[in-house]
mmCIF file of C-alpha atoms and ligand atoms in Angstrom:
data_model
loop_
_atom_site.group_PDB
_atom_site.id
_atom_site.type_symbol
_atom_site.label_atom_id
_atom_site.label_comp_id
_atom_site.label_asym_id
_atom_site.label_seq_id
_atom_site.Cartn_x
_atom_site.Cartn_y
_atom_site.Cartn_z
ATOM 1 C CA MET A 19 96.911 119.521 84.965
ATOM 2 C CA ILE A 20 94.635 116.958 86.552
ATOM 3 C CA LEU A 21 91.697 115.816 84.430
ATOM 4 C CA GLY A 22 89.106 114.017 86.557
ATOM 5 C CA ALA A 23 89.919 116.184 89.599
ATOM 6 C CA SER A 24 86.475 115.618 91.169
ATOM 7 C CA GLY A 25 86.868 111.822 91.163
ATOM 8 C CA LEU A 26 88.020 109.416 93.862
ATOM 9 C CA LEU A 27 91.660 109.559 92.721
ATOM 10 C CA GLY A 28 91.582 113.093 91.324
ATOM 11 C CA LYS A 29 90.656 114.643 94.683
ATOM 12 C CA TYR A 30 93.713 113.071 96.321
ATOM 13 C CA LEU A 31 95.942 114.151 93.424
ATOM 14 C CA VAL A 32 94.879 117.761 93.917
ATOM 15 C CA ARG A 33 95.250 117.492 97.706
ATOM 16 C CA GLU A 34 98.599 115.689 97.715
ATOM 17 C CA TRP A 35 100.346 117.582 94.906
ATOM 18 C CA PRO A 36 103.364 119.538 96.270
ATOM 19 C CA PHE A 37 102.544 123.136 97.171
ATOM 20 C CA SER A 38 105.651 124.223 95.259
ATOM 21 C CA GLU A 39 103.930 123.467 91.951
ATOM 22 C CA GLN A 40 100.872 125.034 90.371
ATOM 23 C CA VAL A 41 98.023 122.553 89.883
ATOM 24 C CA PHE A 42 94.973 122.941 87.651
ATOM 25 C CA GLY A 43 92.170 120.466 88.370
ATOM 26 C CA PHE A 44 89.230 119.971 86.002
ATOM 27 C CA ASN A 45 86.018 117.958 86.152
ATOM 28 C CA SER A 46 83.607 117.099 83.329
ATOM 29 C CA ARG A 47 81.800 120.429 83.577
ATOM 30 C CA ASP A 48 85.055 122.361 83.165
ATOM 31 C CA VAL A 49 86.186 120.320 80.181
ATOM 32 C CA ASP A 50 84.546 117.362 78.470
ATOM 33 C CA ILE A 51 87.396 115.169 77.240
ATOM 34 C CA ARG A 52 85.106 113.800 74.496
ATOM 35 C CA ASP A 53 85.314 117.198 72.809
ATOM 36 C CA ILE A 54 88.740 117.805 71.224
ATOM 37 C CA GLU A 55 88.201 121.561 70.960
ATOM 38 C CA GLN A 56 87.413 121.869 74.672
ATOM 39 C CA VAL A 57 90.499 119.815 75.515
ATOM 40 C CA ARG A 58 92.684 121.868 73.131
ATOM 41 C CA GLY A 59 91.310 125.044 74.693
ATOM 42 C CA VAL A 60 92.386 124.282 78.268
ATOM 43 C CA VAL A 61 95.638 122.588 77.331
ATOM 44 C CA ARG A 62 96.712 125.510 75.104
ATOM 45 C CA GLU A 63 95.692 128.003 77.763
ATOM 46 C CA HIS A 64 97.630 126.370 80.609
ATOM 47 C CA ARG A 65 100.425 124.564 78.687
ATOM 48 C CA PRO A 66 101.005 122.135 81.604
ATOM 49 C CA GLY A 67 104.323 120.361 82.079
ATOM 50 C CA TRP A 68 102.347 117.218 82.874
ATOM 51 C CA ILE A 69 98.757 116.093 82.385
ATOM 52 C CA ILE A 70 97.411 113.368 84.677
ATOM 53 C CA LEU A 71 94.431 111.806 82.913
ATOM 54 C CA ALA A 72 92.250 110.363 85.704
ATOM 55 C CA ALA A 73 88.988 111.283 83.950
ATOM 56 C CA ALA A 74 87.041 108.248 82.782
ATOM 57 C CA TYR A 75 83.613 106.652 82.581
ATOM 58 C CA THR A 76 84.180 104.224 85.468
ATOM 59 C CA ASP A 77 80.767 102.561 85.900
ATOM 60 C CA VAL A 78 81.865 99.061 84.884
ATOM 61 C CA ASP A 79 78.329 97.653 84.573
ATOM 62 C CA GLY A 80 77.046 100.900 83.019
ATOM 63 C CA CYS A 81 79.664 100.490 80.270
ATOM 64 C CA GLU A 82 77.972 97.219 79.201
ATOM 65 C CA THR A 83 74.652 98.992 78.579
ATOM 66 C CA ASN A 84 76.257 102.168 77.218
ATOM 67 C CA PRO A 85 79.299 101.023 75.208
ATOM 68 C CA GLN A 86 79.245 104.193 73.088
ATOM 69 C CA LEU A 87 79.716 106.407 76.149
ATOM 70 C CA ALA A 88 82.482 104.065 77.364
ATOM 71 C CA MET A 89 84.382 104.315 74.063
ATOM 72 C CA ASP A 90 83.719 108.038 73.629
ATOM 73 C CA THR A 91 85.136 108.817 77.081
ATOM 74 C CA ASN A 92 87.775 106.164 77.730
ATOM 75 C CA PHE A 93 89.118 105.781 74.185
ATOM 76 C CA HIS A 94 88.291 108.929 72.155
ATOM 77 C CA GLY A 95 88.655 111.129 75.258
ATOM 78 C CA ALA A 96 92.101 109.677 75.937
ATOM 79 C CA VAL A 97 93.120 110.188 72.300
ATOM 80 C CA ASN A 98 91.902 113.799 72.446
ATOM 81 C CA VAL A 99 93.994 114.484 75.533
ATOM 82 C CA ALA A 100 97.089 112.838 73.996
ATOM 83 C CA THR A 101 96.614 114.867 70.795
ATOM 84 C CA ALA A 102 96.345 118.157 72.692
ATOM 85 C CA ALA A 103 99.303 117.190 74.939
ATOM 86 C CA ARG A 104 101.486 116.493 71.893
ATOM 87 C CA GLU A 105 100.567 119.834 70.310
ATOM 88 C CA VAL A 106 101.982 121.810 73.264
ATOM 89 C CA GLY A 107 104.702 119.359 74.380
ATOM 90 C CA SER A 108 103.049 118.265 77.671
ATOM 91 C CA ARG A 109 103.946 114.908 79.207
ATOM 92 C CA LEU A 110 100.995 112.585 79.863
ATOM 93 C CA LEU A 111 100.253 110.023 82.569
ATOM 94 C CA PHE A 112 97.132 107.963 81.839
ATOM 95 C CA ILE A 113 95.372 105.932 84.525
ATOM 96 C CA SER A 114 94.387 102.507 83.232
ATOM 97 C CA SER A 115 92.994 99.410 84.852
ATOM 98 C CA ASP A 116 93.550 95.767 85.801
ATOM 99 C CA TYR A 117 90.424 95.093 83.674
ATOM 100 C CA VAL A 118 92.591 95.122 80.533
ATOM 101 C CA PHE A 119 93.578 91.564 81.573
ATOM 102 C CA ASP A 120 91.347 88.491 81.359
ATOM 103 C CA GLY A 121 91.993 87.275 84.909
ATOM 104 C CA CYS A 122 93.023 83.767 83.840
ATOM 105 C CA LYS A 123 96.525 83.900 85.352
ATOM 106 C CA THR A 124 97.417 82.659 88.816
ATOM 107 C CA LEU A 125 100.599 84.713 89.185
ATOM 108 C CA PRO A 126 100.827 88.526 89.275
ATOM 109 C CA TYR A 127 100.389 90.292 85.923
ATOM 110 C CA GLU A 128 103.581 91.863 84.601
ATOM 111 C CA ILE A 129 103.435 94.988 82.446
ATOM 112 C CA ASP A 130 104.243 93.103 79.227
ATOM 113 C CA ASN A 131 101.729 90.271 79.692
ATOM 114 C CA PRO A 132 99.221 90.154 76.830
ATOM 115 C CA ILE A 133 96.043 92.084 77.460
ATOM 116 C CA ASN A 134 92.668 90.462 76.814
ATOM 117 C CA PRO A 135 89.841 92.571 78.260
ATOM 118 C CA GLN A 136 86.581 90.765 79.004
ATOM 119 C CA SER A 137 84.263 93.734 79.517
ATOM 120 C CA VAL A 138 83.322 96.876 77.596
ATOM 121 C CA TYR A 139 85.009 98.967 80.314
ATOM 122 C CA GLY A 140 88.217 96.888 80.022
ATOM 123 C CA LYS A 141 88.146 97.160 76.213
ATOM 124 C CA SER A 142 87.643 100.917 76.326
ATOM 125 C CA LYS A 143 90.594 101.348 78.727
ATOM 126 C CA ALA A 144 92.760 99.022 76.586
ATOM 127 C CA GLU A 145 91.894 101.064 73.461
ATOM 128 C CA GLY A 146 92.713 104.223 75.407
ATOM 129 C CA GLU A 147 96.148 102.819 76.293
ATOM 130 C CA CYS A 148 96.806 101.875 72.681
ATOM 131 C CA GLY A 149 95.654 105.225 71.286
ATOM 132 C CA ILE A 150 97.829 107.136 73.736
ATOM 133 C CA ARG A 151 100.941 105.024 73.059
ATOM 134 C CA THR A 152 100.568 105.643 69.314
ATOM 135 C CA ILE A 153 100.247 109.419 69.679
ATOM 136 C CA LEU A 154 102.664 109.934 72.573
ATOM 137 C CA PRO A 155 105.217 107.105 72.804
ATOM 138 C CA ASP A 156 106.854 108.733 75.857
ATOM 139 C CA SER A 157 103.608 108.745 77.863
ATOM 140 C CA CYS A 158 103.262 106.853 81.149
ATOM 141 C CA ILE A 159 100.431 104.296 81.287
ATOM 142 C CA LEU A 160 99.657 103.412 84.899
ATOM 143 C CA ARG A 161 97.414 100.413 85.599
ATOM 144 C CA THR A 162 95.842 100.188 89.026
ATOM 145 C CA SER A 163 93.001 98.271 90.699
ATOM 146 C CA TRP A 164 90.313 98.172 93.405
ATOM 147 C CA LEU A 165 90.556 101.887 94.330
ATOM 148 C CA PHE A 166 89.180 103.088 97.640
ATOM 149 C CA GLY A 167 89.197 106.419 99.428
ATOM 150 C CA THR A 168 87.030 109.005 101.089
ATOM 151 C CA GLY A 169 86.314 111.003 97.934
ATOM 152 C CA GLY A 170 83.612 108.828 96.401
ATOM 153 C CA LYS A 171 81.754 105.534 96.294
ATOM 154 C CA CYS A 172 84.032 102.595 97.069
ATOM 155 C CA PHE A 173 83.979 99.031 98.377
ATOM 156 C CA PRO A 174 84.983 99.688 102.030
ATOM 157 C CA ASP A 175 82.347 102.404 102.296
ATOM 158 C CA THR A 176 79.657 100.028 100.970
ATOM 159 C CA ILE A 177 80.761 97.246 103.343
ATOM 160 C CA LEU A 178 80.741 99.596 106.359
ATOM 161 C CA LYS A 179 77.205 100.740 105.544
ATOM 162 C CA LEU A 180 75.977 97.154 105.002
ATOM 163 C CA ALA A 181 77.709 95.837 108.135
ATOM 164 C CA LYS A 182 76.049 98.510 110.267
ATOM 165 C CA ASP A 183 72.545 97.376 109.276
ATOM 166 C CA HIS A 184 72.928 93.634 108.671
ATOM 167 C CA PRO A 185 74.000 90.898 111.095
ATOM 168 C CA GLN A 186 75.444 88.936 108.170
ATOM 169 C CA ILE A 187 76.835 89.956 104.775
ATOM 170 C CA SER A 188 77.892 87.693 101.899
ATOM 171 C CA VAL A 189 80.956 88.649 99.863
ATOM 172 C CA VAL A 190 82.554 86.869 96.909
ATOM 173 C CA ASN A 191 85.656 84.856 97.706
ATOM 174 C CA ASP A 192 86.634 83.818 94.167
ATOM 175 C CA GLN A 193 87.966 87.113 92.810
ATOM 176 C CA ARG A 194 91.474 88.090 93.896
ATOM 177 C CA GLY A 195 93.124 91.452 93.393
ATOM 178 C CA CYS A 196 94.998 94.348 94.989
ATOM 179 C CA PRO A 197 93.084 96.950 97.003
ATOM 180 C CA THR A 198 94.558 100.404 96.451
ATOM 181 C CA TYR A 199 94.125 103.432 98.686
ATOM 182 C CA ALA A 200 93.736 106.337 96.258
ATOM 183 C CA ARG A 201 95.835 108.546 98.565
ATOM 184 C CA ASP A 202 98.792 106.127 98.301
ATOM 185 C CA LEU A 203 98.306 105.958 94.546
ATOM 186 C CA ALA A 204 98.284 109.761 94.274
ATOM 187 C CA ARG A 205 101.598 109.839 96.173
ATOM 188 C CA ALA A 206 103.088 107.188 93.862
ATOM 189 C CA ILE A 207 101.929 109.183 90.810
ATOM 190 C CA ILE A 208 103.643 112.291 92.166
ATOM 191 C CA GLN A 209 106.870 110.276 92.547
ATOM 192 C CA LEU A 210 106.537 108.916 89.014
ATOM 193 C CA ARG A 211 106.156 112.441 87.710
ATOM 194 C CA GLU A 212 109.257 113.512 89.693
ATOM 195 C CA LYS A 213 111.162 110.655 88.034
ATOM 196 C CA ASN A 214 109.903 111.618 84.566
ATOM 197 C CA ALA A 215 108.491 108.100 84.214
ATOM 198 C CA GLU A 216 107.504 106.751 80.836
ATOM 199 C CA GLY A 217 106.200 103.367 79.668
ATOM 200 C CA THR A 218 103.774 101.060 81.441
ATOM 201 C CA VAL A 219 103.659 100.846 85.245
ATOM 202 C CA HIS A 220 101.550 98.729 87.602
ATOM 203 C CA ALA A 221 100.785 100.543 90.866
ATOM 204 C CA THR A 222 98.674 99.140 93.711
ATOM 205 C CA ASN A 223 99.032 98.716 97.449
ATOM 206 C CA ALA A 224 101.268 95.752 98.287
ATOM 207 C CA GLY A 225 99.755 92.325 98.922
ATOM 208 C CA ASN A 226 96.524 90.886 97.586
ATOM 209 C CA CYS A 227 93.262 89.386 98.810
ATOM 210 C CA THR A 228 89.778 88.350 97.750
ATOM 211 C CA TRP A 229 86.808 90.684 98.190
ATOM 212 C CA PHE A 230 85.706 88.434 101.086
ATOM 213 C CA GLU A 231 89.092 88.784 102.804
ATOM 214 C CA PHE A 232 89.040 92.529 102.211
ATOM 215 C CA ALA A 233 85.502 92.852 103.627
ATOM 216 C CA SER A 234 86.391 90.706 106.660
ATOM 217 C CA GLU A 235 89.315 93.014 107.481
ATOM 218 C CA ILE A 236 87.166 96.135 107.009
ATOM 219 C CA VAL A 237 84.560 94.814 109.451
ATOM 220 C CA ARG A 238 87.190 93.577 111.930
ATOM 221 C CA LEU A 239 89.157 96.834 112.001
ATOM 222 C CA SER A 240 85.953 98.835 112.405
ATOM 223 C CA GLY A 241 84.880 96.769 115.410
ATOM 224 C CA LEU A 242 81.505 95.938 113.844
ATOM 225 C CA SER A 243 79.781 92.699 114.804
ATOM 226 C CA SER A 244 78.389 91.731 111.397
ATOM 227 C CA GLU A 245 79.435 88.277 110.201
ATOM 228 C CA VAL A 246 81.107 88.206 106.774
ATOM 229 C CA VAL A 247 80.278 85.033 104.856
ATOM 230 C CA PRO A 248 82.184 83.856 101.749
ATOM 231 C CA THR A 249 80.212 83.304 98.568
ATOM 232 C CA THR A 250 80.878 82.857 94.847
ATOM 233 C CA THR A 251 80.587 85.153 91.833
ATOM 234 C CA ASP A 252 77.839 83.039 90.211
ATOM 235 C CA LYS A 253 75.528 83.940 93.140
ATOM 236 C CA PHE A 254 75.882 87.645 92.249
ATOM 237 C CA PRO A 255 75.389 87.908 88.475
ATOM 238 C CA ARG A 256 76.505 91.305 87.162
ATOM 239 C CA PRO A 257 76.307 92.736 83.622
ATOM 240 C CA ALA A 258 80.119 93.026 83.284
ATOM 241 C CA LYS A 259 82.445 90.038 83.675
ATOM 242 C CA ARG A 260 85.001 90.581 86.470
ATOM 243 C CA PRO A 261 88.537 89.168 86.275
ATOM 244 C CA ARG A 262 88.899 86.168 88.612
ATOM 245 C CA TYR A 263 92.518 87.094 89.327
ATOM 246 C CA SER A 264 93.880 90.570 88.664
ATOM 247 C CA VAL A 265 96.894 90.895 90.951
ATOM 248 C CA LEU A 266 99.310 93.397 89.383
ATOM 249 C CA SER A 267 103.044 92.829 89.880
ATOM 250 C CA ALA A 268 104.930 95.581 91.734
ATOM 251 C CA ALA A 269 108.134 94.982 89.703
ATOM 252 C CA SER A 270 107.673 98.001 87.397
ATOM 253 C CA LEU A 271 107.229 100.296 90.399
ATOM 254 C CA LYS A 272 110.177 98.764 92.261
ATOM 255 C CA ILE A 273 112.622 99.321 89.391
ATOM 256 C CA ARG A 274 111.680 103.003 89.559
ATOM 257 C CA GLY A 275 112.528 103.015 93.288
ATOM 258 C CA ILE A 276 108.924 103.395 94.457
ATOM 259 C CA ALA A 277 107.219 101.228 97.102
ATOM 260 C CA MET A 278 103.584 101.407 98.135
ATOM 261 C CA PRO A 279 102.365 100.369 101.624
ATOM 262 C CA GLY A 280 100.638 97.036 102.215
ATOM 263 C CA TRP A 281 96.854 97.062 101.812
ATOM 264 C CA HIS A 282 96.225 96.320 105.528
ATOM 265 C CA ASN A 283 98.060 99.507 106.538
ATOM 266 C CA ALA A 284 96.402 101.412 103.712
ATOM 267 C CA LEU A 285 92.991 100.291 104.951
ATOM 268 C CA ARG A 286 93.826 101.418 108.511
ATOM 269 C CA ALA A 287 94.888 104.822 107.168
ATOM 270 C CA TYR A 288 91.657 105.107 105.163
ATOM 271 C CA LEU A 289 89.510 104.234 108.203
ATOM 272 C CA ASP A 290 91.380 106.878 110.248
ATOM 273 C CA GLU A 291 90.873 109.439 107.508
ATOM 274 C CA ARG A 292 87.172 108.565 107.357
ATOM 275 C CA LEU A 293 86.852 109.128 111.117
ATOM 276 C CA ILE A 294 88.682 112.453 110.884
ATOM 277 C CA GLU A 295 86.377 113.567 108.070
ATOM 278 C CA LYS A 296 83.319 112.479 110.068
ATOM 279 C CA HIS A 297 84.369 114.606 113.002
ATOM 280 C CA GLN A 298 85.450 117.373 110.633
ATOM 281 C CA VAL A 299 88.912 117.798 112.074
ATOM 282 C CA PRO A 300 90.912 119.805 109.526
ATOM 283 C CA GLN A 301 93.600 117.630 107.913
ATOM 284 C CA ARG A 302 95.964 120.366 106.790
ATOM 285 C CA LEU A 303 96.444 123.242 109.187
HETATM 286 N N1 NAP B 12 87.794 103.024 90.808
HETATM 287 C C1 NAP B 12 88.557 101.935 90.602
HETATM 288 O O1 NAP B 12 88.449 100.917 91.309
HETATM 289 C C2 NAP B 12 89.562 101.936 89.477
HETATM 290 C C3 NAP B 12 90.325 100.777 89.250
HETATM 291 C C4 NAP B 12 91.273 100.785 88.226
HETATM 292 C C5 NAP B 12 91.454 101.911 87.454
HETATM 293 N N2 NAP B 12 90.690 103.021 87.672
HETATM 294 C C6 NAP B 12 90.910 104.204 86.836
HETATM 295 O O2 NAP B 12 91.380 105.242 87.697
HETATM 296 C C7 NAP B 12 90.939 106.504 87.197
HETATM 297 C C8 NAP B 12 90.261 107.281 88.313
HETATM 298 O O3 NAP B 12 89.130 106.525 88.748
HETATM 299 P P1 NAP B 12 88.139 107.089 89.860
HETATM 300 O O4 NAP B 12 87.562 105.928 90.561
HETATM 301 O O5 NAP B 12 88.822 108.175 90.620
HETATM 302 O O6 NAP B 12 87.003 107.741 88.937
HETATM 303 P P2 NAP B 12 85.666 108.481 89.395
HETATM 304 O O7 NAP B 12 85.623 108.671 90.856
HETATM 305 O O8 NAP B 12 84.531 107.788 88.711
HETATM 306 O O9 NAP B 12 85.856 109.932 88.738
HETATM 307 C C9 NAP B 12 85.820 110.075 87.350
HETATM 308 C C10 NAP B 12 86.298 111.463 87.012
HETATM 309 O O10 NAP B 12 86.253 111.592 85.588
HETATM 310 C C11 NAP B 12 85.525 112.758 85.255
HETATM 311 N N3 NAP B 12 84.873 112.550 83.963
HETATM 312 C C12 NAP B 12 83.977 111.601 83.612
HETATM 313 N N4 NAP B 12 83.614 111.758 82.334
HETATM 314 C C13 NAP B 12 84.301 112.830 81.868
HETATM 315 C C14 NAP B 12 84.342 113.517 80.623
HETATM 316 N N5 NAP B 12 83.614 113.115 79.575
HETATM 317 N N6 NAP B 12 85.150 114.596 80.493
HETATM 318 C C15 NAP B 12 85.892 115.027 81.547
HETATM 319 N N7 NAP B 12 85.903 114.434 82.747
HETATM 320 C C16 NAP B 12 85.108 113.340 82.898
HETATM 321 C C17 NAP B 12 84.531 112.946 86.399
HETATM 322 O O11 NAP B 12 84.075 114.296 86.422
HETATM 323 P P3 NAP B 12 82.606 114.658 87.072
HETATM 324 O O12 NAP B 12 82.763 114.525 88.545
HETATM 325 O O13 NAP B 12 82.371 116.060 86.635
HETATM 326 O O14 NAP B 12 81.642 113.657 86.484
HETATM 327 C C18 NAP B 12 85.414 112.588 87.581
HETATM 328 O O15 NAP B 12 86.232 113.682 87.933
HETATM 329 C C19 NAP B 12 90.060 106.206 85.997
HETATM 330 O O16 NAP B 12 90.825 106.328 84.823
HETATM 331 C C20 NAP B 12 89.674 104.754 86.171
HETATM 332 O O17 NAP B 12 89.416 104.129 84.929
HETATM 333 C C21 NAP B 12 89.758 103.064 88.667
#
């Protein structure tokens, strides 16, 4: 069962899941995870072997102005899903975020590094993790970062649109993290489920960069002529504080025998997929 099936990651999970298994995908209109009875209803009806909880309130700045919605969805919603999963014996994989860390490190974050979220979104995801671990100690908590893909709003899409219309674009060069192609993440999640993974896992594309470096590569690979100029976070004040450094270590994925492609290759694959979608060539015949 995939909760959040209409989202950036959820769409790939539904698309990539092996045909040999039955998949139920739900969006917020099918089931509102804030409502325990709705969650119980679908979980009892389908009794899934696994639940992938990709549903969340993901508007990081919106969470600052609407902390109640953030907590209701990302904490209470997660607890509701864990409660319903425990009642029928389903395994649970919860998607969490690099925003649970404060971004003060200069070396990749390991799974057991102390969390210290700096934003309402980060706090709500951290509370979600904690609530789930208490209810379902054998759950899998997967932290990821900087998701991109064709199924929704994402950084490369924004950069491509800006670069088409502007001769110069400024992008922050003092926040470093790991871009993650949601298709690659969906494939890693499927492998984790095949390995019956439990505990905390960090899963991103390999390598890391700043937003400026990421934007420069997006523009270069797309053959656009816009100039990408480095700038600093203080020039772009946002309601939610962003971690300065949120590189997640791949060690927890490696010990489970899973490797994700480097972000450069992932970006190339995303740009290809975007072109295919634009020209409406069917992807699965
Ligand atoms: N995007 C990133 O850069 C990023 C980075 C790190 C971690 N994550 C985590 O990765 C996961 C997937 O993110 P995403 O970018 O794919 O999210 P997304 O595109 O914003 O999609 C969110 C999904 O959650 C559903 N949803 C929202 N509120 C709900 C509710 N109350 N009840 C049931 N479903 C609800 C939405 O359904 P509707 O379409 O019906 O609204 C949608 O399917 C999330 O847990 C997020 O916190 C994301």
